[in-house]
Coordinates of C-alpha atoms in Angstrom, one line a residue:
M1 CA 7.6 -33.8 -8.6
A2 CA 9.9 -35.1 -11.1
E3 CA 10.2 -33.0 -14.3
D4 CA 8.2 -34.6 -17.4
P5 CA 9.4 -33.3 -20.4
E6 CA 5.8 -34.1 -21.6
R7 CA 4.0 -32.9 -18.4
Q8 CA 5.9 -29.4 -19.2
Q9 CA 4.7 -29.1 -22.4
I10 CA 1.4 -29.4 -21.6
L11 CA 1.6 -26.6 -19.2
D12 CA 3.9 -24.5 -21.6
L13 CA 1.4 -24.5 -23.8
V14 CA -1.5 -23.4 -21.2
R15 CA 0.7 -21.0 -20.4
A16 CA 0.5 -19.2 -23.9
Y17 CA -3.1 -20.0 -24.3
A18 CA -3.9 -17.7 -20.6
E19 CA -1.9 -14.7 -22.0
K20 CA -3.3 -14.8 -25.3
A21 CA -7.3 -15.4 -23.7
L22 CA -6.6 -12.6 -20.7
E23 CA -5.7 -10.1 -22.9
K24 CA -7.9 -6.8 -21.8
A25 CA -10.2 -5.1 -24.0
E26 CA -10.2 -1.5 -24.0
F27 CA -12.7 0.2 -21.5
V28 CA -15.7 2.2 -23.3
P29 CA -18.1 4.2 -20.6
G30 CA -21.1 2.9 -21.1
E31 CA -20.6 -0.2 -23.5
S32 CA -18.2 -2.1 -20.7
V33 CA -19.8 -3.8 -17.9
V34 CA -17.9 -2.4 -14.4
P35 CA -18.1 -5.6 -12.3
V36 CA -18.4 -4.8 -8.3
S37 CA -15.9 -7.7 -7.8
G38 CA -14.4 -10.8 -9.5
K39 CA -11.5 -12.5 -9.9
V40 CA -7.9 -11.6 -11.4
L41 CA -6.2 -14.4 -12.7
G42 CA -2.2 -15.1 -15.0
P43 CA -1.1 -17.5 -16.8
D44 CA 0.2 -19.2 -13.6
D45 CA -3.0 -19.4 -12.2
F46 CA -4.0 -21.6 -15.5
E47 CA -1.0 -23.6 -15.0
A48 CA -1.3 -24.3 -11.7
L49 CA -5.2 -25.8 -12.1
V50 CA -3.8 -28.1 -15.0
D51 CA -0.5 -28.8 -13.1
S52 CA -2.6 -30.4 -10.4
S53 CA -5.4 -32.0 -12.5
L54 CA -1.8 -33.9 -13.8
D55 CA -1.3 -35.5 -10.5
G56 CA -4.9 -37.2 -11.2
W57 CA -5.5 -37.0 -7.3
L58 CA -8.3 -34.6 -7.3
T59 CA -9.5 -34.6 -3.2
A60 CA -6.5 -32.8 -0.9
G61 CA -3.5 -33.8 -1.9
R62 CA 0.6 -32.3 -1.9
F63 CA -0.9 -29.3 -3.3
H64 CA -3.7 -28.8 -0.4
T65 CA -1.0 -29.1 2.8
T66 CA 1.5 -26.7 0.5
F67 CA -1.4 -23.9 0.6
E68 CA -2.6 -24.8 4.2
R69 CA 1.0 -23.7 5.4
E70 CA 1.3 -21.2 3.5
L71 CA -1.8 -19.6 4.2
A72 CA -1.2 -19.6 8.0
R73 CA 2.3 -18.4 7.5
Y74 CA 0.7 -15.1 5.3
V75 CA -2.2 -14.6 8.1
G76 CA -0.2 -15.0 11.2
S77 CA -1.8 -17.9 12.8
R78 CA -0.3 -21.6 14.1
S79 CA -2.6 -23.9 11.6
A80 CA -5.0 -23.7 8.6
M81 CA -7.8 -25.8 7.5
F82 CA -8.9 -25.2 3.6
V83 CA -12.8 -26.4 3.1
N84 CA -14.8 -26.3 0.4
S85 CA -16.5 -22.4 0.8
G86 CA -16.0 -19.6 3.1
S87 CA -19.9 -20.4 4.5
S88 CA -18.6 -24.1 5.5
A89 CA -15.9 -21.9 7.1
N90 CA -17.9 -20.0 9.1
L91 CA -19.9 -23.6 9.8
V92 CA -17.3 -25.8 11.0
A93 CA -15.5 -22.7 12.9
L94 CA -18.4 -23.0 15.0
S95 CA -19.1 -26.0 15.1
G96 CA -15.9 -27.2 16.6
L97 CA -16.6 -24.8 19.9
T98 CA -19.6 -27.5 20.4
S99 CA -17.5 -30.6 20.9
P100 CA -17.8 -32.4 24.3
K101 CA -14.1 -32.9 23.8
L102 CA -13.3 -28.8 24.9
G103 CA -14.8 -30.0 28.2
A104 CA -16.9 -27.2 30.6
R105 CA -15.8 -24.4 27.3
A106 CA -17.9 -26.1 25.2
L107 CA -21.0 -24.4 23.7
K108 CA -24.0 -25.9 24.2
P109 CA -27.7 -25.5 23.3
G110 CA -29.3 -22.3 24.6
D111 CA -25.8 -20.4 24.9
E112 CA -25.6 -16.8 23.7
V113 CA -23.2 -15.9 20.7
L114 CA -22.9 -11.9 20.5
T115 CA -22.7 -11.0 16.7
V116 CA -24.9 -8.1 14.3
A117 CA -27.7 -7.7 12.7
A118 CA -26.2 -5.8 9.8
G119 CA -24.2 -8.7 7.6
F120 CA -23.9 -11.7 5.9
P121 CA -26.6 -14.4 6.3
T122 CA -23.9 -17.3 7.2
T123 CA -22.1 -15.3 10.2
V124 CA -25.3 -16.2 11.5
N125 CA -26.6 -19.2 10.5
P126 CA -23.9 -21.3 12.4
I127 CA -25.2 -19.9 15.5
I128 CA -28.6 -20.4 14.6
Q129 CA -28.3 -24.3 13.4
N130 CA -26.3 -25.2 16.5
G131 CA -28.6 -24.4 18.8
L132 CA -27.2 -21.4 20.1
R133 CA -29.0 -17.9 20.4
P134 CA -27.7 -15.1 18.8
V135 CA -27.7 -11.6 20.3
V136 CA -27.6 -8.7 18.1
V137 CA -26.3 -5.1 17.8
D138 CA -26.4 -2.1 15.9
V139 CA -23.3 -0.9 13.4
E140 CA -21.9 2.3 13.2
L141 CA -22.4 4.3 10.1
G142 CA -19.4 4.7 8.4
T143 CA -17.0 1.9 9.9
Y144 CA -20.4 -0.9 9.6
D145 CA -18.8 -2.6 12.6
A146 CA -20.5 -3.1 15.8
I147 CA -20.6 -0.2 18.1
S148 CA -18.3 -1.6 20.9
E149 CA -20.6 -0.2 23.9
R150 CA -23.4 -2.1 22.8
L151 CA -21.3 -4.9 22.8
R152 CA -20.3 -4.4 26.4
E153 CA -24.2 -4.0 27.5
A154 CA -25.2 -7.3 25.6
V155 CA -22.8 -9.6 27.3
G156 CA -24.9 -11.7 29.5
P157 CA -25.0 -14.5 31.7
K158 CA -25.3 -17.3 29.0
T159 CA -23.1 -15.4 26.4
R160 CA -20.5 -17.6 26.0
A161 CA -18.9 -16.6 22.8
I162 CA -18.7 -13.8 19.7
M163 CA -19.2 -14.6 16.1
M164 CA -18.7 -11.4 14.0
A165 CA -17.7 -9.8 10.6
H166 CA -14.9 -7.5 9.6
T167 CA -17.1 -5.7 7.4
L168 CA -16.4 -5.2 4.2
G169 CA -12.5 -5.5 5.4
N170 CA -12.7 -2.8 7.6
P171 CA -11.5 -4.6 11.1
F172 CA -14.0 -4.6 14.1
D173 CA -13.3 -2.8 17.6
L174 CA -10.5 -6.0 18.6
D175 CA -9.2 -4.3 21.6
T176 CA -13.2 -4.4 23.2
V177 CA -13.9 -7.8 21.5
Q178 CA -10.5 -9.3 22.8
E179 CA -11.0 -7.6 26.4
L180 CA -14.5 -9.0 26.4
C181 CA -13.5 -12.4 26.0
R182 CA -10.9 -12.4 28.1
E183 CA -13.4 -10.4 31.3
H184 CA -15.8 -13.6 30.2
D185 CA -14.0 -16.3 29.1
L186 CA -15.4 -16.1 25.8
W187 CA -14.4 -17.6 22.4
L188 CA -13.9 -15.4 20.0
V189 CA -14.8 -17.1 16.2
E190 CA -13.3 -13.9 13.8
D191 CA -15.0 -13.9 10.3
S192 CA -12.4 -12.5 8.3
C193 CA -14.0 -13.8 5.0
D194 CA -14.0 -9.9 3.4
A195 CA -10.7 -8.7 5.2
L196 CA -7.9 -10.7 3.6
G197 CA -4.8 -8.9 4.0
S198 CA -6.6 -6.2 7.0
T199 CA -4.3 -5.5 10.0
Y200 CA -5.2 -4.4 13.3
N201 CA -2.4 -2.9 15.7
G202 CA -0.4 -4.4 13.0
K203 CA -1.5 -7.8 13.2
R204 CA -3.4 -9.4 9.8
T205 CA -7.0 -10.7 10.9
G206 CA -7.8 -13.9 11.3
S207 CA -4.8 -14.1 13.7
F208 CA -6.9 -12.9 16.4
G209 CA -9.6 -15.6 16.6
D210 CA -9.8 -18.9 18.5
T211 CA -11.4 -19.9 15.7
A212 CA -10.7 -17.7 12.8
T213 CA -12.4 -18.3 8.4
L214 CA -11.5 -16.9 5.0
S215 CA -13.8 -16.8 1.9
F216 CA -12.0 -17.9 -2.1
Y217 CA -15.1 -17.5 -3.0
P218 CA -14.0 -15.5 -7.5
A219 CA -15.5 -12.4 -5.5
H220 CA -12.9 -12.5 -2.8
H221 CA -9.4 -11.0 -2.2
I222 CA -8.0 -14.2 -3.5
T223 CA -10.0 -17.3 -5.3
T224 CA -10.1 -20.9 -5.6
G225 CA -13.5 -20.9 -7.2
E226 CA -15.2 -22.0 -4.6
G227 CA -13.4 -22.4 -1.4
G228 CA -12.6 -20.8 2.5
A229 CA -10.5 -21.5 5.4
V230 CA -10.1 -22.4 8.7
F231 CA -7.8 -20.6 10.9
V232 CA -6.6 -22.0 14.7
K233 CA -4.8 -21.7 17.7
S234 CA -5.4 -24.2 19.8
P235 CA -4.3 -28.2 18.3
L236 CA -7.2 -30.0 20.3
V237 CA -9.3 -27.4 18.8
R238 CA -8.1 -27.7 15.1
K239 CA -8.6 -31.6 15.8
Q240 CA -12.6 -30.7 16.5
V241 CA -13.1 -28.2 13.6
E242 CA -11.2 -30.6 11.5
S243 CA -13.6 -33.8 12.6
F244 CA -16.6 -31.5 11.7
R245 CA -15.2 -31.2 8.2
D246 CA -14.1 -34.5 7.6
W247 CA -17.2 -36.6 8.2
G248 CA -17.5 -36.1 12.3
R249 CA -14.7 -39.0 12.0
D250 CA -12.5 -39.5 15.4
C251 CA -9.7 -40.2 13.3
Y252 CA -7.3 -37.4 12.3
C253 CA -4.9 -39.4 9.6
E254 CA -4.9 -36.9 6.2
T255 CA -6.2 -38.3 3.2
G256 CA -3.8 -41.2 1.5
H257 CA -2.5 -41.9 4.8
D258 CA -3.7 -44.6 7.6
N259 CA -2.4 -45.5 10.8
T260 CA -1.2 -42.3 12.1
C261 CA -1.5 -43.3 15.5
F262 CA -0.3 -46.4 15.4
K263 CA -3.1 -48.2 17.0
R264 CA -5.6 -47.8 14.5
F265 CA -7.4 -51.5 15.4
E266 CA -6.8 -50.8 19.4
W267 CA -9.5 -47.8 20.0
Q268 CA -12.5 -48.2 22.2
L269 CA -14.7 -45.4 22.0
G270 CA -18.1 -44.7 22.7
D271 CA -20.5 -48.2 22.7
L272 CA -18.5 -49.8 19.8
P273 CA -16.3 -53.1 20.5
V274 CA -12.5 -53.0 21.2
G275 CA -10.5 -52.6 18.0
Y276 CA -13.4 -51.2 15.6
D277 CA -11.4 -49.6 12.9
H278 CA -10.4 -45.6 14.0
K279 CA -11.2 -44.6 11.0
Y280 CA -15.0 -45.1 11.5
I281 CA -15.4 -43.8 14.2
Y282 CA -17.5 -40.9 14.8
S283 CA -17.3 -38.5 17.2
H284 CA -19.3 -35.3 15.6
I285 CA -22.2 -35.5 13.8
G286 CA -20.1 -33.9 10.8
Y287 CA -20.0 -33.2 7.3
N288 CA -17.4 -33.6 4.2
L289 CA -16.7 -29.9 3.5
K290 CA -13.0 -30.7 2.0
A291 CA -12.2 -29.1 -1.0
T292 CA -9.9 -30.2 -4.1
D293 CA -6.2 -30.3 -4.4
M294 CA -7.1 -28.3 -8.1
Q295 CA -8.5 -25.4 -5.7
A296 CA -5.9 -25.1 -3.4
A297 CA -2.9 -25.1 -6.8
L298 CA -4.8 -22.3 -7.5
G299 CA -4.8 -20.7 -3.7
S300 CA -1.1 -21.4 -3.6
S301 CA -0.8 -19.3 -7.4
Q302 CA -3.4 -16.6 -6.1
L303 CA -1.3 -16.2 -2.9
T304 CA 1.7 -15.3 -4.0
K305 CA 0.2 -12.1 -5.6
I306 CA -2.1 -11.2 -2.4
D307 CA 0.3 -7.8 -1.5
R308 CA -0.1 -6.8 -4.8
F309 CA -3.8 -7.2 -4.5
V310 CA -4.3 -5.6 -1.1
E311 CA -2.3 -3.0 -2.3
A312 CA -4.8 -1.8 -5.0
R313 CA -8.1 -2.5 -3.3
K314 CA -6.5 0.3 -1.2
R315 CA -5.7 3.0 -3.7
N316 CA -8.5 2.1 -5.9
F317 CA -10.2 2.8 -2.1
V318 CA -9.0 6.1 -1.5
H319 CA -9.2 7.2 -5.0
L320 CA -12.7 6.5 -4.9
H321 CA -12.8 8.5 -1.3
E322 CA -11.0 11.7 -2.8
R323 CA -13.2 11.6 -5.4
F324 CA -16.6 11.5 -3.3
T325 CA -15.3 13.8 -0.8
G326 CA -17.7 17.0 -0.2
V327 CA -20.6 15.4 -2.5
E328 CA -23.4 16.5 0.0
G329 CA -25.5 13.5 1.0
L330 CA -23.3 11.5 1.1
I331 CA -22.1 9.7 4.5
L332 CA -18.7 7.9 3.6
P333 CA -16.6 4.4 4.9
F334 CA -13.6 5.6 7.5
A335 CA -11.3 2.8 8.5
T336 CA -11.7 2.1 12.7
P337 CA -9.1 3.0 14.9
K338 CA -5.9 1.1 14.7
S339 CA -7.0 -1.1 11.3
D340 CA -5.4 -1.1 7.8
P341 CA -8.2 -2.0 6.1
S342 CA -8.6 -4.4 2.6
W343 CA -11.4 -3.1 1.8
F344 CA -13.2 -5.6 -0.1
G345 CA -15.5 -2.8 -1.5
F346 CA -16.6 0.8 -0.7
P347 CA -19.9 1.7 1.0
I348 CA -22.2 4.7 0.5
T349 CA -24.7 5.3 2.8
L350 CA -27.4 7.8 1.3
E351 CA -28.1 10.1 4.6
P352 CA -31.6 10.1 5.5
E353 CA -32.9 13.7 5.1
H354 CA -31.1 13.3 1.3
P355 CA -33.9 13.0 -1.6
V356 CA -31.8 10.5 -3.6
D357 CA -33.6 7.0 -3.9
R358 CA -31.2 4.7 -3.6
N359 CA -33.6 1.8 -5.7
E360 CA -33.8 4.6 -8.4
L361 CA -29.9 5.7 -7.9
M362 CA -29.0 1.8 -8.2
R363 CA -31.2 1.3 -11.2
F364 CA -29.5 4.3 -12.5
L365 CA -26.5 3.0 -12.2
D366 CA -27.2 -0.8 -13.6
S367 CA -28.1 1.6 -16.6
R368 CA -24.6 2.0 -17.0
K369 CA -23.2 -1.2 -16.4
I370 CA -22.1 -0.8 -13.2
G371 CA -22.2 -2.9 -10.7
T372 CA -23.8 -2.8 -7.0
R373 CA -24.3 -4.6 -4.3
L374 CA -26.3 -4.0 -0.9
L375 CA -24.9 -4.7 2.2
F376 CA -25.8 -7.8 2.3
A377 CA -29.2 -8.8 4.1
G378 CA -29.6 -5.3 5.6
N379 CA -31.5 -6.2 8.9
L380 CA -31.3 -10.1 9.2
T381 CA -33.8 -10.1 12.2
K382 CA -36.1 -9.1 9.1
Q383 CA -35.8 -11.4 6.7
P384 CA -37.9 -14.0 6.2
A385 CA -36.1 -16.8 6.7
Y386 CA -35.4 -15.4 10.1
R387 CA -38.6 -14.7 11.0
N388 CA -39.0 -17.6 13.7
V389 CA -35.3 -16.8 15.3
D390 CA -35.0 -15.9 19.1
F391 CA -33.1 -13.3 18.5
R392 CA -31.9 -10.9 22.0
V393 CA -31.8 -7.5 20.4
V394 CA -29.4 -5.5 22.2
G395 CA -30.6 -1.5 22.1
D396 CA -32.1 -0.1 19.0
L397 CA -31.2 -0.9 15.5
T398 CA -31.4 2.2 14.1
N399 CA -28.3 2.2 12.1
T400 CA -29.2 -1.6 10.6
D401 CA -32.7 -0.3 9.6
I402 CA -30.6 2.8 7.2
V403 CA -28.2 0.6 5.7
M404 CA -31.1 -1.9 5.1
N405 CA -32.7 1.8 3.3
R406 CA -29.6 3.9 2.1
T407 CA -26.6 2.0 2.2
F408 CA -25.1 0.3 -1.1
W409 CA -21.3 -0.3 -2.1
V410 CA -19.4 -0.3 -5.2
G411 CA -16.2 -2.4 -6.3
V412 CA -12.5 -1.8 -5.5
Y413 CA -11.3 -5.0 -6.6
P414 CA -7.9 -5.0 -8.3
G415 CA -9.4 -5.5 -12.0
L416 CA -11.0 -1.9 -12.0
T417 CA -8.8 0.8 -13.6
I418 CA -8.4 4.7 -12.2
P419 CA -10.7 4.9 -15.5
M420 CA -13.7 2.7 -14.3
L421 CA -13.2 4.0 -11.1
D422 CA -13.7 7.7 -12.3
Y423 CA -17.2 6.6 -14.4
I424 CA -18.2 5.1 -11.2
A425 CA -17.7 8.6 -9.6
D426 CA -18.7 10.6 -12.0
S427 CA -22.2 8.4 -12.5
V428 CA -23.1 8.8 -8.5
I429 CA -22.2 12.1 -7.9
E430 CA -24.4 13.2 -11.2
F431 CA -27.4 11.4 -10.1
V432 CA -27.3 12.6 -6.2
E433 CA -26.4 15.8 -7.8
N434 CA -29.3 15.8 -10.0
A435 CA -31.3 14.2 -7.4
S436 CA -30.7 17.9 -4.9
R437 CA -32.0 20.2 -7.6

């Protein structure tokens, strides 16, 4: 926009305020909180938020378009669509593949989708919500991704898609997954919500799936407050994903634009009269899952720092790994072959035969103000919300149950300093070694 002296004065004041407000307090072990995750904001982020608000547009606008373009370029995908959360991203990424406009390949109720039981609910929820059947397999301890051979065994006559997450930023075996998709004509929905910046065989995650997703919740690699994104390769699929995001409408005009097709009053779809306004024709039972322009402005500002954030996560992961190496009773994480993870967290599994109690360890860390998290839902098939879900389980879920009972993770996000990481490591090691005596 053209430079406005009054607007610039506001932005200068915002930057000055943010520089002061963001001054970091000294870390005091035992007194300062060591979060498991969090946002890392700078003065430019505050400035972007206010700049977008001064437009008064609020819903999707100029920042929205810029952010989608920059995201797609960074990930290496054909296109990106901004939505209001990572969970919404997963919902429309899969729902778009149920559209009748995709012909014989459209997913239909009763079709099966391969996934894992050890994960976050909103990777599996869209499968259930669309009347599809989740087929779950066990994970490998250390990578926490699907056991590849179990995926091969799981493919059946009703299998139509694979929808999985790169667990804590660690890419799953994309060679095997892509091979299965090619061999059996399966859709791939790549949940990359925890993996922005991770690579597999030199390509960024989010660029492999027919659709793929990201989350921008404050815990994630960059933040827009709430927010998420869907990446799509095919223009035809993009139209369906976009429709599910935008109320289910058939019209594809961007917000603030009319008659992009030049025949707004010439359509005839369904049993509607000829000439019914295309802006109000609905081809899907959709939602309103759009995000605001203020969120997009923050996202664009955050994205300029993604390389620095990713490198910080990798350094912090390496530091913790070095500190924990050789500690008896700990199963440490490792990257899957061909991958370079942008780690979301540092997962630790306590060996099943080791005497340390995970809950007591987590309470101990909490007493020291060190944040911890479980590996999400543990075993989804044992969660109360899924008691009546018709899962098809392939093989046993031995490792998934170990994850449920013996795994937790600590933070590696860029806001953590070396003294904080050492305090985490010292505390875990102290508790584990005392439990061994």
